[in-house]
Amino acid sequence: MRRQILDDYARESAAGDRRNVSITGQHQINVRRIEDLGALLGEQLDDKGKSAWKPGVFRGDWEKLIKRMESGESDGAVIFDIERFLRTVEEAFRIVAVVRKARDEGRRVMIYDSDGEFDLTTPQGEKNFYDAAVSAQYYSHRLSTKVQRGNRQKAERGEGRRGRYRPFGFEEDGHTVRESERPYAREAVRRVLHGGTWQEACDYLNGEKVYSSAQDHTDACQRKRDEIIGIKYRQYSCTCPQRPWEPVSLRSCLLAPRMAGYVKLGPGRILGRLPGEPIIDPVDWHALHALVQSRRGRPPMAVYLCSGKDSPVRCKDCGGHFTIQTDSKKKVYEDGTLRRHYRCHKSAAGGCGKTIADWRALDKAISAIVIDRLSRPEQIEQIRSAQEARRQQRKPHEDKIARLEELQRYRNQRLNEEQDSPEEHSYWSADLKARIQAEKEKLARIEKAPMPTVDIDALDDIRKEWKTATPAKRKERLRQAYSGYQIFVTPGSSTEDDVRERISAPVPIPSPKSP
């Protein structure tokens, strides 16, 4: 009589979970069971870290096990327990169909666990198998509900979760800040927010020998890690090299909600707060998030000096304001970025829609004009006011309010577009609203000041400030320099010399006529 060929199948949905027997332990028990049955070991198959309950998870070895039984390469399987094998009744139907097909072909397929067997060729065996599947599905569903409830409670208590690697900036528990990494994370954010590229931020961190917390473990090290069971995220240290930062990994790290002190559970389901001071100031984190999102798709208008309704730079043909448009032929600059140009905004209220100039060429020409205007002593005296000290008191608060309100509008837009859930939005906006209210209270205690002025005494100082200023600051300087005036640009080509020739002298805005 031919000896049965039985495959050994093991599964572990979470490595190191104290409730489970490890993959190695399951294989050992299954092999002994096969020997006790007097059968031959076919293949050892396992799906490590693969949930049998979570929809969409593909268990490759489980599929291979089924195909081997269908083809007759094996006469069944030995599993540690039914819950390691299947978690839904639908899977039980599939196994029974395989057994029936084998029976029609004159073969017998059996399923064994650590202390029993399922003879699916008999009505009683089939019923027992279905009952076990129902119990397994009930257990899985109940366990899933308990885990979700537990994760929710942990998030509400401010206990962050971690993934495969220790999250950068945090200890192994996922929520205690690692103080040695905090200043580097903040400096990387500062560099990106002040116009630096993600690659430059990566170069800075790698140059300081501050690397990603992801490690490429050797085979020996990985086996040693796998042997650690009983504590799911037990701290384990080794000398395996850490990965240098790359733009994608650094962006993903710094944009993680935990960096700003938020605990997120699932895609917008619930948020909590981590204890202690966040690694990144929440306002800076929101600004970073907005900056990254603004670079996806249409470019943000705030980056471009001459764009927007509040800009004094206008179309010569119709007086309309400018918007930005990406080159339709996908042409690029020397640095590889897409070419963009100013276009007169076309709308029902007016605007010819003509192409004005390459944005870099026009911004360069307008910058030179602003620097020249603000470097003249007589012009500086003209725009200064007697209440400079009071303006200096108001301006920091006004700038903060403008920045915070811009971030608040960004968050409101994401809520309206259903990119953020109401739960997320309430947490995202809580810090912003509190900061806005605090700044408004400070501002209310200061008497309203006149129009801001520019306190620049030398051209070198002006150039230095302009070079290092943020796009928003440059636009502010432009509005200050030409308050009450408009600069007109005739639509045309984008060469720098031609653009300069098409820029008019400042023209005073006519006062409204009395009725």
Coordinates of C-alpha atoms in Angstrom, one line a residue:
M1 CA 0.0 0.0 0.0
R2 CA 1.4 3.4 -1.0
R3 CA 2.3 5.6 1.9
Q4 CA 0.5 9.0 2.1
I5 CA 2.4 12.1 1.1
L6 CA 1.4 14.9 3.4
D7 CA 2.5 18.5 3.2
D8 CA 3.4 20.4 6.3
Y9 CA 1.8 23.8 6.5
A10 CA 2.4 26.5 9.1
R11 CA 1.3 30.1 9.4
E12 CA 2.1 33.0 11.8
S13 CA 0.2 36.3 11.3
A14 CA 2.4 38.3 13.6
A15 CA 6.0 37.4 14.3
G16 CA 6.8 37.1 18.0
D17 CA 3.1 37.2 19.1
R18 CA 3.1 35.5 22.5
R19 CA -0.3 33.8 21.7
N20 CA 1.1 31.9 18.8
V21 CA 3.5 29.0 18.4
S22 CA 6.3 30.1 16.1
I23 CA 6.7 28.9 12.5
T24 CA 9.6 26.7 13.5
G25 CA 7.6 25.2 16.4
Q26 CA 4.6 24.5 14.2
H27 CA 6.8 22.7 11.7
Q28 CA 8.4 20.6 14.4
I29 CA 5.0 19.5 15.7
N30 CA 3.6 18.8 12.2
V31 CA 6.6 16.7 11.2
R32 CA 6.2 14.5 14.3
R33 CA 2.5 14.1 13.5
I34 CA 3.4 13.0 9.9
E35 CA 5.8 10.5 11.3
D36 CA 3.2 9.2 13.7
L37 CA 0.8 8.7 10.9
G38 CA 3.3 6.7 9.0
A39 CA 3.2 9.1 6.1
L40 CA 5.9 10.8 4.0
L41 CA 6.7 14.5 4.3
G42 CA 5.9 16.3 1.0
E43 CA 6.8 20.0 1.2
Q44 CA 7.2 22.3 4.1
L45 CA 5.1 25.4 3.4
D46 CA 4.4 28.4 5.5
D47 CA 3.0 31.9 5.3
K48 CA 4.9 34.0 7.8
G49 CA 3.3 37.4 8.7
K50 CA 0.3 36.7 6.5
S51 CA -3.1 37.3 8.0
A52 CA -5.8 34.7 7.1
W53 CA -8.6 37.1 8.1
K54 CA -7.6 40.5 6.6
P55 CA -9.1 40.9 3.1
G56 CA -6.7 41.1 0.2
V57 CA -3.8 39.3 1.8
F58 CA -2.3 36.7 -0.6
R59 CA -0.9 33.6 1.0
G60 CA 1.4 32.2 -1.6
D61 CA 2.2 28.9 0.2
W62 CA -1.5 28.3 1.0
E63 CA -2.3 28.6 -2.7
K64 CA 0.6 26.2 -3.5
L65 CA -0.7 23.7 -0.9
I66 CA -4.2 23.7 -2.5
K67 CA -2.7 23.2 -6.0
R68 CA -0.6 20.3 -4.8
M69 CA -3.7 18.6 -3.4
E70 CA -5.6 19.3 -6.6
S71 CA -2.9 17.9 -8.9
G72 CA -2.3 14.8 -6.7
E73 CA 1.2 15.7 -5.8
S74 CA 0.1 15.4 -2.2
D75 CA -2.5 13.4 -0.4
G76 CA -3.4 16.2 2.1
A77 CA -1.9 18.4 4.7
V78 CA -0.9 18.4 8.4
I79 CA -1.6 21.7 10.2
F80 CA -1.0 22.8 13.8
D81 CA -4.6 23.8 14.2
I82 CA -7.5 24.7 12.0
E83 CA -7.1 28.4 12.7
R84 CA -3.6 28.3 11.2
F85 CA -5.1 26.8 8.1
L86 CA -8.3 28.7 7.3
R87 CA -10.3 31.6 8.8
T88 CA -13.4 31.8 6.6
V89 CA -16.2 29.4 5.6
E90 CA -15.5 30.2 1.9
E91 CA -12.1 28.6 2.3
A92 CA -13.6 25.5 3.8
F93 CA -15.9 25.2 0.7
R94 CA -12.8 25.4 -1.5
I95 CA -11.0 22.7 0.4
V96 CA -14.1 20.4 0.2
A97 CA -14.4 21.0 -3.5
V98 CA -10.7 19.8 -3.9
V99 CA -11.5 16.7 -1.8
R100 CA -14.6 15.9 -3.9
K101 CA -12.6 16.3 -7.2
A102 CA -9.9 14.0 -5.8
R103 CA -12.5 11.4 -4.8
D104 CA -14.0 11.5 -8.3
E105 CA -10.5 10.7 -9.6
G106 CA -10.1 7.8 -7.2
R107 CA -7.8 9.6 -4.8
R108 CA -8.3 10.4 -1.1
V109 CA -7.3 13.7 0.4
M110 CA -7.1 14.1 4.2
I111 CA -6.6 17.1 6.5
Y112 CA -4.9 16.5 9.8
D113 CA -4.2 18.8 12.7
S114 CA -2.1 18.3 15.9
D115 CA -4.7 16.0 17.6
G116 CA -7.3 15.0 15.0
E117 CA -8.2 14.5 11.4
F118 CA -10.9 15.6 8.9
D119 CA -12.0 12.9 6.6
L120 CA -13.9 15.1 4.1
T121 CA -15.0 12.1 2.1
T122 CA -17.7 11.3 4.7
P123 CA -20.8 13.5 5.6
Q124 CA -19.8 13.5 9.3
G125 CA -16.2 14.5 8.5
E126 CA -17.4 17.3 6.1
K127 CA -19.8 18.6 8.8
N128 CA -17.0 18.6 11.4
F129 CA -14.8 20.5 9.0
Y130 CA -17.5 23.1 8.4
D131 CA -18.2 23.5 12.1
A132 CA -14.5 24.0 12.7
A133 CA -14.4 26.6 9.9
V134 CA -17.4 28.5 11.4
S135 CA -15.7 28.5 14.8
A136 CA -12.4 29.7 13.3
Q137 CA -14.3 32.5 11.5
Y138 CA -16.1 33.5 14.6
Y139 CA -12.8 33.5 16.6
S140 CA -11.1 35.6 13.9
H141 CA -13.9 38.1 13.7
R142 CA -14.1 38.5 17.4
L143 CA -10.3 38.7 17.7
S144 CA -10.3 41.4 15.0
T145 CA -12.9 43.4 16.8
K146 CA -11.0 43.1 20.1
V147 CA -7.7 44.1 18.4
Q148 CA -9.4 47.1 16.7
R149 CA -10.9 48.2 20.1
G150 CA -7.5 47.7 21.8
N151 CA -5.7 49.7 19.1
R152 CA -8.3 52.5 19.4
Q153 CA -7.8 52.7 23.2
K154 CA -4.1 52.7 22.8
A155 CA -4.3 55.6 20.3
E156 CA -6.5 57.5 22.6
R157 CA -4.0 57.0 25.4
G158 CA -1.2 58.3 23.1
E159 CA 0.5 55.0 22.4
G160 CA 2.0 55.0 19.0
R161 CA 2.3 51.9 16.9
R162 CA 5.4 50.9 15.0
G163 CA 6.1 48.8 11.9
R164 CA 8.9 46.6 10.8
Y165 CA 11.6 49.1 11.9
R166 CA 11.9 51.4 14.8
P167 CA 10.5 54.7 13.7
F168 CA 13.1 57.4 13.3
G169 CA 13.1 59.8 16.2
F170 CA 11.5 57.3 18.6
E171 CA 12.5 54.4 20.8
E172 CA 11.4 50.8 20.2
D173 CA 8.0 51.3 21.7
G174 CA 7.1 53.7 19.0
H175 CA 6.1 56.7 21.1
T176 CA 9.0 57.6 23.4
V177 CA 11.1 60.3 21.7
R178 CA 14.7 59.5 21.2
E179 CA 16.2 62.9 22.1
S180 CA 19.5 62.4 20.2
E181 CA 17.6 62.3 16.9
R182 CA 15.1 65.2 17.6
P183 CA 17.4 68.1 16.5
Y184 CA 18.4 66.4 13.3
A185 CA 14.7 65.9 12.3
R186 CA 13.9 69.5 13.1
E187 CA 16.9 70.8 11.1
A188 CA 15.9 68.7 8.1
V189 CA 12.4 70.2 8.2
R190 CA 13.8 73.7 8.5
R191 CA 15.9 73.2 5.5
V192 CA 13.0 71.9 3.3
L193 CA 10.7 74.7 4.5
H194 CA 13.3 77.3 3.6
G195 CA 13.6 76.3 0.0
G196 CA 16.0 73.4 0.3
T197 CA 15.4 70.2 -1.7
W198 CA 14.8 66.8 -0.1
Q199 CA 18.1 65.6 -1.5
E200 CA 19.9 68.4 0.2
A201 CA 18.2 67.5 3.5
C202 CA 19.3 63.8 2.9
D203 CA 22.8 64.9 2.2
Y204 CA 22.9 66.9 5.5
L205 CA 21.7 63.9 7.6
N206 CA 24.0 61.4 5.9
G207 CA 26.9 63.9 6.3
E208 CA 26.2 64.0 10.0
K209 CA 26.1 60.1 10.0
V210 CA 22.5 60.2 11.1
Y211 CA 20.9 57.4 9.1
S212 CA 17.5 55.9 8.6
S213 CA 16.4 53.4 11.3
A214 CA 15.9 50.8 8.6
Q215 CA 18.6 48.2 8.6
D216 CA 19.7 45.5 6.2
H217 CA 20.3 42.5 8.4
T218 CA 22.5 39.6 7.5
D219 CA 21.0 36.1 7.3
A220 CA 22.5 35.2 10.7
C221 CA 21.2 38.3 12.3
Q222 CA 17.8 37.8 10.8
R223 CA 17.6 34.2 12.2
K224 CA 18.6 35.5 15.6
R225 CA 15.9 38.1 15.5
D226 CA 13.3 35.5 14.4
E227 CA 14.2 33.4 17.4
I228 CA 13.1 36.1 19.8
I229 CA 9.6 35.3 20.8
G230 CA 7.3 36.2 23.7
I231 CA 7.6 40.0 23.4
K232 CA 6.4 41.3 20.1
Y233 CA 8.7 44.3 19.8
R234 CA 11.5 43.3 22.1
Q235 CA 14.4 45.7 21.7
Y236 CA 17.1 44.1 19.6
S237 CA 20.4 45.8 18.7
C238 CA 23.0 44.8 16.2
T239 CA 25.8 46.2 14.1
C240 CA 24.1 45.7 10.8
P241 CA 24.4 48.8 8.6
Q242 CA 21.6 51.4 8.6
R243 CA 20.4 52.7 5.3
P244 CA 21.4 56.2 4.2
W245 CA 18.5 58.6 3.7
E246 CA 16.9 59.0 0.4
P247 CA 14.3 61.7 -0.5
V248 CA 11.4 59.2 -0.6
S249 CA 12.2 57.6 2.8
L250 CA 13.0 61.0 4.5
R251 CA 9.8 62.6 3.2
S252 CA 7.7 59.6 4.4
C253 CA 9.4 59.7 7.8
L254 CA 9.0 63.5 8.4
L255 CA 5.4 63.5 7.2
A256 CA 4.4 60.7 9.6
P257 CA 1.7 62.2 12.0
R258 CA 3.7 60.9 15.0
M259 CA 6.4 63.4 14.2
A260 CA 4.0 66.2 15.2
G261 CA 2.7 64.3 18.2
Y262 CA -0.4 62.8 16.6
V263 CA -1.4 59.1 16.8
K264 CA -3.2 57.9 13.8
L265 CA -5.1 54.6 13.7
G266 CA -6.0 53.4 10.2
P267 CA -6.9 55.6 7.3
G268 CA -8.6 58.6 9.1
R269 CA -10.4 56.5 11.7
I270 CA -9.1 58.1 15.0
L271 CA -6.3 60.2 16.3
G272 CA -4.8 60.7 19.7
R273 CA -1.8 62.5 21.0
L274 CA 1.6 61.3 22.0
P275 CA 2.9 62.3 25.4
G276 CA 5.5 65.1 25.8
E277 CA 6.7 67.6 23.3
P278 CA 6.4 66.7 19.6
I279 CA 9.6 66.2 17.6
I280 CA 8.4 68.7 15.0
D281 CA 6.3 71.7 15.9
P282 CA 2.7 70.9 14.7
V283 CA 2.5 74.2 12.7
D284 CA 5.8 73.4 10.9
W285 CA 4.5 69.9 10.2
H286 CA 1.3 71.2 8.7
A287 CA 3.4 73.6 6.6
L288 CA 5.6 70.8 5.4
H289 CA 2.5 68.7 4.6
A290 CA 1.0 71.6 2.6
L291 CA 4.3 72.2 0.8
V292 CA 4.5 68.5 -0.3
Q293 CA 0.9 68.4 -1.4
S294 CA 1.2 71.7 -3.3
R295 CA 4.0 70.2 -5.4
R296 CA 1.6 67.4 -6.6
G297 CA -0.2 68.6 -9.7
R298 CA -0.7 72.3 -10.2
P299 CA 2.1 74.4 -8.7
P300 CA 1.2 76.6 -5.7
M301 CA 0.7 80.2 -6.5
A302 CA 2.5 81.5 -3.4
V303 CA 5.8 80.3 -4.9
Y304 CA 5.6 82.7 -7.9
L305 CA 6.4 86.3 -7.4
C306 CA 4.1 87.9 -10.0
S307 CA 1.0 85.6 -9.5
G308 CA -2.2 86.3 -7.8
K309 CA -4.9 89.0 -7.6
D310 CA -2.9 91.0 -5.0
S311 CA 0.2 91.4 -7.2
P312 CA 0.8 94.8 -8.7
V313 CA 2.2 93.1 -11.9
R314 CA -0.5 93.0 -14.6
C315 CA -1.2 92.2 -18.2
K316 CA -0.6 95.2 -20.5
D317 CA -3.3 94.1 -22.9
C318 CA -6.2 93.7 -20.5
G319 CA -5.0 94.5 -17.0
G320 CA -5.6 90.9 -15.7
H321 CA -3.6 89.2 -13.1
F322 CA -1.3 86.2 -13.7
T323 CA -1.5 82.5 -13.0
I324 CA 1.0 79.8 -13.6
Q325 CA 0.8 77.1 -16.2
T326 CA 3.1 74.1 -16.9
D327 CA 4.7 73.8 -20.3
S328 CA 2.3 71.7 -22.5
K329 CA 5.3 70.0 -24.2
K330 CA 6.8 69.0 -20.9
K331 CA 10.0 70.9 -21.5
V332 CA 12.4 71.2 -18.6
Y333 CA 15.0 73.6 -17.3
E334 CA 18.7 72.7 -17.0
D335 CA 18.1 71.4 -13.5
G336 CA 15.5 69.0 -14.8
T337 CA 12.4 70.7 -13.4
L338 CA 9.4 71.4 -15.7
R339 CA 9.2 74.7 -17.4
R340 CA 6.4 77.0 -16.4
H341 CA 5.2 80.3 -17.6
Y342 CA 2.9 83.1 -16.5
R343 CA -0.4 83.4 -18.3
C344 CA -3.0 86.1 -17.9
H345 CA -5.9 84.6 -16.0
K346 CA -9.0 84.2 -18.2
S347 CA -12.3 84.4 -16.6
A348 CA -15.8 85.7 -17.0
A349 CA -14.9 88.9 -15.2
G350 CA -12.1 89.6 -17.7
G351 CA -8.6 88.5 -18.7
C352 CA -7.3 87.7 -22.2
G353 CA -5.6 84.3 -21.3
K354 CA -2.4 85.2 -23.2
T355 CA 1.0 83.8 -22.4
I356 CA 3.1 86.5 -20.7
A357 CA 6.6 85.1 -20.1
D358 CA 8.6 82.3 -18.6
W359 CA 8.2 82.6 -14.9
R360 CA 11.9 82.5 -14.1
A361 CA 12.7 85.3 -16.6
L362 CA 9.9 87.6 -15.4
D363 CA 10.6 86.9 -11.7
K364 CA 14.3 87.7 -12.3
A365 CA 13.5 91.0 -14.1
I366 CA 10.9 92.1 -11.5
S367 CA 13.3 91.2 -8.7
A368 CA 15.9 93.5 -10.1
I369 CA 13.3 96.3 -10.3
V370 CA 12.2 95.9 -6.7
I371 CA 15.8 95.8 -5.5
D372 CA 16.6 99.0 -7.4
R373 CA 13.5 100.7 -6.0
L374 CA 14.0 99.7 -2.4
S375 CA 17.7 100.7 -2.6
R376 CA 16.9 104.4 -3.2
P377 CA 17.2 106.5 -0.1
E378 CA 14.3 108.8 -1.1
Q379 CA 12.1 105.8 -1.8
I380 CA 13.0 104.3 1.6
E381 CA 12.1 107.5 3.3
Q382 CA 8.8 107.7 1.4
I383 CA 7.6 104.3 2.5
R384 CA 8.7 104.6 6.1
S385 CA 6.2 105.7 8.6
A386 CA 6.3 107.4 12.0
Q387 CA 4.9 104.3 13.7
E388 CA 7.7 101.9 12.7
A389 CA 8.0 100.6 16.3
R390 CA 4.3 99.8 16.4
R391 CA 4.4 98.1 13.1
Q392 CA 7.3 96.0 14.3
Q393 CA 5.1 94.9 17.2
R394 CA 2.2 93.9 15.0
K395 CA 4.0 92.3 12.1
P396 CA 5.2 89.1 13.7
H397 CA 1.7 88.4 14.8
E398 CA 0.1 89.3 11.5
D399 CA 2.6 87.1 9.6
K400 CA 1.9 84.2 12.0
I401 CA -1.9 84.6 11.6
A402 CA -1.6 84.7 7.8
R403 CA 0.6 81.6 7.8
L404 CA -1.7 79.7 10.2
E405 CA -4.9 80.8 8.3
E406 CA -3.3 79.6 5.1
L407 CA -2.7 76.2 6.7
Q408 CA -6.2 76.2 8.1
R409 CA -7.6 76.8 4.6
Y410 CA -5.5 74.0 3.3
R411 CA -6.9 71.6 5.9
N412 CA -10.5 72.8 5.3
Q413 CA -10.0 72.1 1.6
R414 CA -8.8 68.6 2.2
L415 CA -11.9 68.0 4.4
N416 CA -14.2 69.4 1.6
E417 CA -12.5 67.1 -0.9
E418 CA -12.9 64.2 1.5
Q419 CA -9.2 63.6 1.6
D420 CA -9.3 64.0 5.4
S421 CA -12.0 62.5 7.6
P422 CA -13.9 64.7 10.1
E423 CA -12.0 63.0 12.9
E424 CA -8.7 63.8 11.3
H425 CA -9.7 67.3 10.6
S426 CA -10.7 68.0 14.2
Y427 CA -7.2 66.9 15.3
W428 CA -5.3 68.6 12.5
S429 CA -7.0 71.9 13.0
A430 CA -7.0 71.9 16.9
D431 CA -3.4 73.2 17.1
L432 CA -3.9 75.6 14.3
K433 CA -7.1 77.1 15.8
A434 CA -5.4 77.5 19.2
R435 CA -2.4 79.2 17.7
I436 CA -4.6 81.6 15.6
Q437 CA -6.6 82.5 18.6
A438 CA -3.6 83.2 20.7
E439 CA -2.0 85.4 18.0
K440 CA -5.2 87.3 17.5
E441 CA -5.5 88.0 21.3
K442 CA -1.9 89.4 21.2
L443 CA -2.7 91.5 18.2
A444 CA -5.9 92.9 19.8
R445 CA -3.8 94.4 22.5
I446 CA -1.7 96.3 20.1
E447 CA -3.2 99.4 18.4
K448 CA -3.6 99.1 14.7
A449 CA -0.5 100.3 12.9
P450 CA -0.3 101.9 9.5
M451 CA 1.0 100.3 6.3
P452 CA 4.1 98.2 6.8
T453 CA 7.4 99.7 5.8
V454 CA 10.7 98.5 4.6
D455 CA 13.8 99.3 6.8
I456 CA 16.7 98.7 4.4
D457 CA 19.6 101.1 4.3
A458 CA 21.9 99.6 1.8
L459 CA 21.6 97.8 -1.5
D460 CA 23.8 94.9 -0.3
D461 CA 21.5 94.4 2.6
I462 CA 18.5 94.4 0.3
R463 CA 20.1 91.8 -2.0
K464 CA 21.0 89.6 0.9
E465 CA 17.5 89.7 2.3
W466 CA 15.9 89.1 -1.1
K467 CA 18.1 86.1 -1.9
T468 CA 17.3 84.4 1.4
A469 CA 13.7 85.5 1.7
T470 CA 10.8 83.1 1.4
P471 CA 8.5 83.5 -1.6
A472 CA 5.8 85.0 0.6
K473 CA 8.3 87.6 1.9
R474 CA 9.3 88.5 -1.6
K475 CA 5.7 89.0 -2.6
E476 CA 5.2 91.2 0.4
R477 CA 8.3 93.3 -0.5
L478 CA 6.9 93.7 -4.0
R479 CA 3.5 94.9 -2.8
Q480 CA 5.2 97.3 -0.4
A481 CA 7.5 98.8 -3.0
Y482 CA 4.7 99.4 -5.4
S483 CA 1.8 100.1 -3.1
G484 CA -0.7 102.2 -5.1
Y485 CA 1.1 101.4 -8.4
Q486 CA 0.8 98.8 -11.1
I487 CA 3.5 97.3 -13.4
F488 CA 2.3 96.2 -16.8
V489 CA 3.9 93.4 -18.9
T490 CA 3.1 93.0 -22.6
P491 CA 2.5 89.3 -23.6
G492 CA 5.3 87.9 -25.7
S493 CA 8.3 85.6 -25.8
S494 CA 10.3 84.4 -22.8
T495 CA 13.9 85.4 -23.4
E496 CA 15.2 87.5 -20.5
D497 CA 16.2 90.5 -22.6
D498 CA 12.9 90.6 -24.3
V499 CA 11.0 90.3 -21.0
R500 CA 12.8 93.3 -19.5
E501 CA 11.9 95.4 -22.6
R502 CA 8.2 94.5 -22.2
I503 CA 7.9 95.7 -18.6
S504 CA 6.4 99.2 -18.2
A505 CA 7.3 101.8 -15.7
P506 CA 5.1 101.9 -12.5
V507 CA 1.8 103.5 -13.2
P508 CA -0.3 105.0 -10.3
I509 CA -3.6 103.3 -9.7
P510 CA -6.3 105.9 -10.5
S511 CA -8.4 107.0 -7.5
P512 CA -12.0 106.0 -7.8
K513 CA -14.2 108.8 -9.1
S514 CA -16.8 110.4 -6.8
P515 CA -20.4 109.7 -7.9

